[in-house]
Amino acid sequence: MPDARPLLLFDSGVGGLSVLAEVRQRLPQASIVYVADNGGFPYGTKSEAEIAARVPALLGRLVERYRPRLVTIACNTASTIALAAVRAALDLPIVGTVPAIKPAAERSVTRAIGVLGTDATVRQPYVDDLSARFASDCLVVRHGSAALVELAEARLRGQPTPDRAYSDVLDGLLGQPGGERIDTVVLACTHFPLVADRLAAVSPRPLAFVDGAAGIARRIAYLTEGQDWPAESPPGRAVFTAPFDPPPALRDALAARGLPQIEWL
Ligand code: DGL
């Protein structure tokens, strides 16, 4: 029996599209509802209390409306702050996104890794915990950047984003004590893989950029193993939580990622 229930992916903006790309590769038949909480964007400059109050309530509404089989919080900020509360409130599998510190520590030769996330993510105890568990023999240098989130949003809207803006972000990481030793950078915000090529282009030396998207897609495939999917993947939907008319470049970017339908919550 074909099962039409979608996968729901959730982020504050376009960042979760970096996760969606991996999910599409692994589960091409899945129907997708992609939610951008533009009404709450940006998350990274908000307090823990604001995120903790907003995200579980909003996901509750979304689950009621779209009846997904599984929810993915494709956002490090929301996951590191509210994953436990969302799991406690909702009776379906919830996959979170956490900074890929473990794979970064596994590949670092210099034993110095950078964690580039939002301000809210890099200050989370969750990051201390991951560093202690998986990178205890590494120097872990963190940098929070709201600017890089805005750059990713702007790029997907087709706006110009100057090289200088990307090098300022990298300077904020590599300019810290021990930063000159970093060989691997965790992209601990789902927006950042969307601009990783630009970061690499302005980097003063080759750096490896690591993110968690492939691991999330594997986890979703594992949790939905044996389930039926529609014979043909239906057109995906992009849902915005506040009225917003996406500019043509963003509509194209969404359509190119299998999200031709746009709606508002
Ligand atoms: N994409 C989000 C993350 O992974 C947050 C971006 C924001 O709203 O600040 O952390």
Coordinates of C-alpha atoms and ligand atoms in Angstrom, one line a residue:
M1 CA 0.0 0.0 0.0
P2 CA 1.6 3.3 -1.0
D3 CA 2.1 5.5 2.0
A4 CA 1.8 9.2 1.1
R5 CA 2.9 10.6 4.5
P6 CA 5.7 13.1 3.8
L7 CA 9.0 13.7 5.5
L8 CA 9.0 17.1 7.1
L9 CA 12.2 19.1 7.2
F10 CA 12.3 22.2 9.3
D11 CA 14.7 25.1 9.6
S12 CA 14.6 28.9 10.2
G13 CA 15.3 29.5 6.5
V14 CA 17.0 28.0 3.5
G15 CA 19.7 26.2 5.5
G16 CA 17.8 22.9 5.7
L17 CA 18.1 22.7 1.9
S18 CA 21.6 21.4 2.5
V19 CA 20.1 18.5 4.4
L20 CA 17.4 18.0 1.8
A21 CA 19.9 17.5 -0.9
E22 CA 21.3 14.4 0.9
V23 CA 17.8 13.1 1.8
R24 CA 16.8 13.3 -1.9
Q25 CA 19.8 11.3 -2.9
R26 CA 19.1 8.6 -0.4
L27 CA 15.3 8.5 -0.6
P28 CA 14.3 9.8 -4.1
Q29 CA 10.7 8.6 -3.7
A30 CA 10.0 10.5 -0.5
S31 CA 7.4 13.2 -0.5
I32 CA 8.8 16.3 1.1
V33 CA 7.4 19.2 3.1
Y34 CA 10.2 21.7 3.7
V35 CA 9.4 24.4 6.3
A36 CA 11.3 27.6 6.6
D37 CA 10.3 29.5 9.7
N38 CA 10.9 32.9 8.2
G39 CA 8.5 34.4 10.8
G40 CA 11.1 33.4 13.4
F41 CA 14.3 33.9 11.4
P42 CA 17.1 34.3 12.4
Y43 CA 17.4 31.7 15.3
G44 CA 21.1 32.2 15.9
T45 CA 20.8 35.6 17.6
K46 CA 17.8 34.6 19.8
S47 CA 17.9 33.5 23.4
E48 CA 17.6 29.9 24.4
A49 CA 14.2 30.7 26.0
E50 CA 12.9 32.1 22.7
I51 CA 13.9 29.1 20.7
A52 CA 12.7 26.7 23.4
A53 CA 9.3 28.4 23.5
R54 CA 8.9 28.7 19.7
V55 CA 10.1 25.5 18.1
P56 CA 8.1 22.8 19.9
A57 CA 4.9 24.7 19.6
L58 CA 5.4 25.4 15.9
L59 CA 6.4 21.8 15.1
G60 CA 3.2 20.7 16.9
R61 CA 1.1 22.8 14.5
L62 CA 3.1 21.6 11.5
V63 CA 2.7 17.9 12.5
E64 CA -1.1 18.4 12.9
R65 CA -1.3 20.0 9.5
Y66 CA 1.0 17.9 7.4
R67 CA 0.9 14.5 9.2
P68 CA 4.5 13.6 8.4
R69 CA 5.9 10.1 9.1
L70 CA 9.1 11.7 10.5
V71 CA 10.3 15.2 11.4
T72 CA 13.9 16.4 10.8
I73 CA 15.0 19.5 12.6
A74 CA 17.4 20.6 9.9
C75 CA 18.9 23.3 12.1
N76 CA 21.7 23.0 14.6
T77 CA 20.5 26.0 16.7
A78 CA 17.0 24.5 17.2
S79 CA 18.3 21.0 17.7
T80 CA 21.0 21.8 20.2
I81 CA 18.4 23.8 22.2
A82 CA 15.0 22.2 21.7
L83 CA 15.4 18.6 20.5
A84 CA 14.6 17.0 23.8
A85 CA 11.5 19.2 24.3
V86 CA 10.3 18.4 20.7
R87 CA 10.8 14.7 21.2
A88 CA 8.9 14.8 24.5
A89 CA 6.0 16.7 23.0
L90 CA 5.5 14.8 19.7
D91 CA 4.7 11.2 19.2
L92 CA 6.7 10.5 16.0
P93 CA 10.4 10.0 15.2
I94 CA 12.3 13.3 15.4
V95 CA 15.8 13.5 13.8
G96 CA 18.0 16.3 15.0
T97 CA 21.1 18.0 13.6
V98 CA 24.1 18.3 15.8
P99 CA 27.5 19.7 15.0
A100 CA 29.7 17.2 13.2
I101 CA 32.5 17.3 15.7
K102 CA 33.0 13.6 15.8
P103 CA 33.8 13.2 12.0
A104 CA 35.9 16.3 12.1
A105 CA 38.0 15.0 15.0
E106 CA 38.4 11.7 13.1
R107 CA 39.9 13.4 10.1
S108 CA 41.9 16.2 11.6
V109 CA 45.7 15.6 11.3
T110 CA 46.7 18.8 13.1
R111 CA 44.3 18.0 16.0
A112 CA 42.9 21.5 15.8
I113 CA 39.3 21.9 14.5
G114 CA 37.1 24.9 14.1
V115 CA 33.4 25.0 14.8
L116 CA 31.6 27.5 12.8
G117 CA 27.9 27.9 13.8
T118 CA 25.4 30.5 15.0
D119 CA 26.1 32.4 18.1
A120 CA 23.4 30.4 19.9
T121 CA 24.8 27.1 18.8
V122 CA 28.5 27.7 19.6
R123 CA 27.7 28.6 23.2
Q124 CA 25.6 25.4 23.9
P125 CA 26.7 22.9 26.5
Y126 CA 25.9 20.4 23.8
V127 CA 29.0 21.5 22.0
D128 CA 31.1 21.2 25.2
D129 CA 29.8 17.7 25.5
L130 CA 30.5 16.7 21.9
S131 CA 34.0 18.2 22.2
A132 CA 34.7 16.3 25.4
R133 CA 33.4 13.0 24.1
F134 CA 34.8 13.0 20.6
A135 CA 37.6 15.6 20.4
S136 CA 39.2 15.5 23.8
D137 CA 42.7 15.5 22.2
C138 CA 41.9 18.4 19.8
L139 CA 41.9 22.1 20.2
V140 CA 38.4 23.1 19.4
V141 CA 38.0 26.7 18.3
R142 CA 34.5 28.1 18.0
H143 CA 33.1 31.1 16.1
G144 CA 29.5 32.2 15.9
S145 CA 28.5 34.1 12.7
A146 CA 25.1 35.6 12.0
A147 CA 26.6 37.2 8.9
L148 CA 27.2 33.9 7.3
V149 CA 23.6 32.9 7.7
E150 CA 22.6 36.1 6.0
L151 CA 25.1 35.5 3.2
A152 CA 23.6 32.1 2.5
E153 CA 20.0 33.5 2.5
A154 CA 21.1 36.3 0.2
R155 CA 22.9 33.9 -2.2
L156 CA 19.9 31.7 -2.6
R157 CA 17.9 34.9 -3.4
G158 CA 20.3 35.7 -6.2
Q159 CA 21.9 38.7 -4.4
P160 CA 25.6 39.4 -4.8
T161 CA 27.7 38.3 -1.8
P162 CA 31.2 39.7 -1.8
D163 CA 34.3 37.6 -1.1
R164 CA 35.3 40.1 1.6
A165 CA 32.3 39.1 3.7
Y166 CA 33.3 35.4 3.6
S167 CA 37.0 36.2 4.5
D168 CA 35.8 38.3 7.5
V169 CA 33.9 35.2 8.8
L170 CA 37.0 32.9 8.3
D171 CA 39.2 35.5 10.0
G172 CA 37.0 35.4 13.0
L173 CA 37.7 31.7 13.3
L174 CA 41.3 31.4 12.1
G175 CA 42.4 34.6 13.9
Q176 CA 41.7 33.1 17.3
P177 CA 44.6 31.7 19.4
G178 CA 45.6 28.3 17.9
G179 CA 43.5 29.1 14.8
E180 CA 46.6 28.8 12.6
R181 CA 46.7 25.1 13.4
I182 CA 43.1 24.4 12.2
D183 CA 42.9 22.0 9.3
T184 CA 39.2 20.9 9.6
V185 CA 36.1 23.1 10.0
V186 CA 32.7 21.9 11.2
L187 CA 29.9 23.7 9.4
A188 CA 27.7 23.6 12.5
C189 CA 24.8 25.5 10.9
T190 CA 22.8 24.0 8.0
H191 CA 23.1 27.3 6.1
F192 CA 26.8 27.1 5.8
P193 CA 27.2 24.2 3.4
L194 CA 25.3 26.4 0.9
V195 CA 28.3 28.7 0.9
A196 CA 31.1 26.3 1.6
D197 CA 32.5 26.8 -1.9
R198 CA 32.8 30.5 -1.2
L199 CA 34.5 29.9 2.1
A200 CA 37.0 27.5 0.4
A201 CA 37.7 30.0 -2.3
V202 CA 38.7 32.8 0.1
S203 CA 40.5 30.6 2.6
P204 CA 44.2 31.4 3.1
R205 CA 45.0 27.7 3.0
P206 CA 43.2 24.5 2.2
L207 CA 40.7 23.5 4.9
A208 CA 38.4 20.5 5.0
F209 CA 34.8 21.5 5.7
V210 CA 32.6 18.9 7.4
D211 CA 28.9 18.8 8.0
G212 CA 26.3 16.4 9.2
A213 CA 23.9 16.2 6.3
A214 CA 24.9 12.8 4.9
G215 CA 24.6 11.3 8.4
I216 CA 21.2 12.8 8.9
A217 CA 20.0 11.3 5.6
R218 CA 21.4 7.9 6.7
R219 CA 19.5 8.1 9.9
I220 CA 16.2 9.0 8.2
A221 CA 16.7 6.1 5.8
Y222 CA 17.3 3.8 8.7
L223 CA 14.2 5.0 10.6
T224 CA 12.0 4.6 7.6
E225 CA 13.4 1.3 6.4
G226 CA 10.7 -1.1 5.1
Q227 CA 8.1 1.7 4.8
D228 CA 6.2 2.2 1.6
W229 CA 6.5 5.3 -0.5
P230 CA 4.4 6.7 -3.3
A231 CA 5.2 5.0 -6.7
E232 CA 6.3 8.4 -7.9
S233 CA 7.6 11.1 -5.7
P234 CA 4.9 13.9 -5.6
P235 CA 6.1 17.5 -6.0
G236 CA 7.5 18.8 -2.8
R237 CA 6.2 21.8 -0.9
A238 CA 8.1 24.7 0.6
V239 CA 6.1 26.2 3.5
F240 CA 6.8 29.6 5.0
T241 CA 5.5 30.5 8.4
A242 CA 5.0 34.2 7.6
P243 CA 3.7 36.0 4.5
F244 CA 6.6 36.3 2.1
D245 CA 6.8 36.5 -1.7
P246 CA 9.9 34.6 -2.6
P247 CA 12.0 36.4 -5.3
P248 CA 12.3 34.5 -8.6
A249 CA 15.9 33.3 -7.9
L250 CA 14.7 31.7 -4.6
R251 CA 11.6 30.1 -6.4
D252 CA 14.0 28.7 -8.9
A253 CA 16.4 27.4 -6.2
L254 CA 13.4 25.7 -4.4
A255 CA 12.1 24.2 -7.7
A256 CA 15.5 22.9 -8.5
R257 CA 15.5 21.1 -5.2
G258 CA 12.1 19.5 -5.9
L259 CA 10.0 22.1 -4.1
P260 CA 7.9 23.7 -6.8
Q261 CA 4.9 24.4 -4.6
I262 CA 5.0 27.3 -2.2
E263 CA 2.6 27.9 0.6
W264 CA 2.2 29.8 3.9
L265 CA 1.3 28.4 7.3
Ligands
DGL1 N1 20.2 27.0 9.9 C1 20.3 27.2 11.3 C2 21.3 26.3 12.0 O1 21.6 25.3 11.5 C3 20.2 28.6 11.9 C4 20.2 29.9 11.1 C5 19.6 31.0 11.9 O2 18.4 31.2 11.8 O3 20.4 31.8 12.6 O4 21.7 26.7 13.1

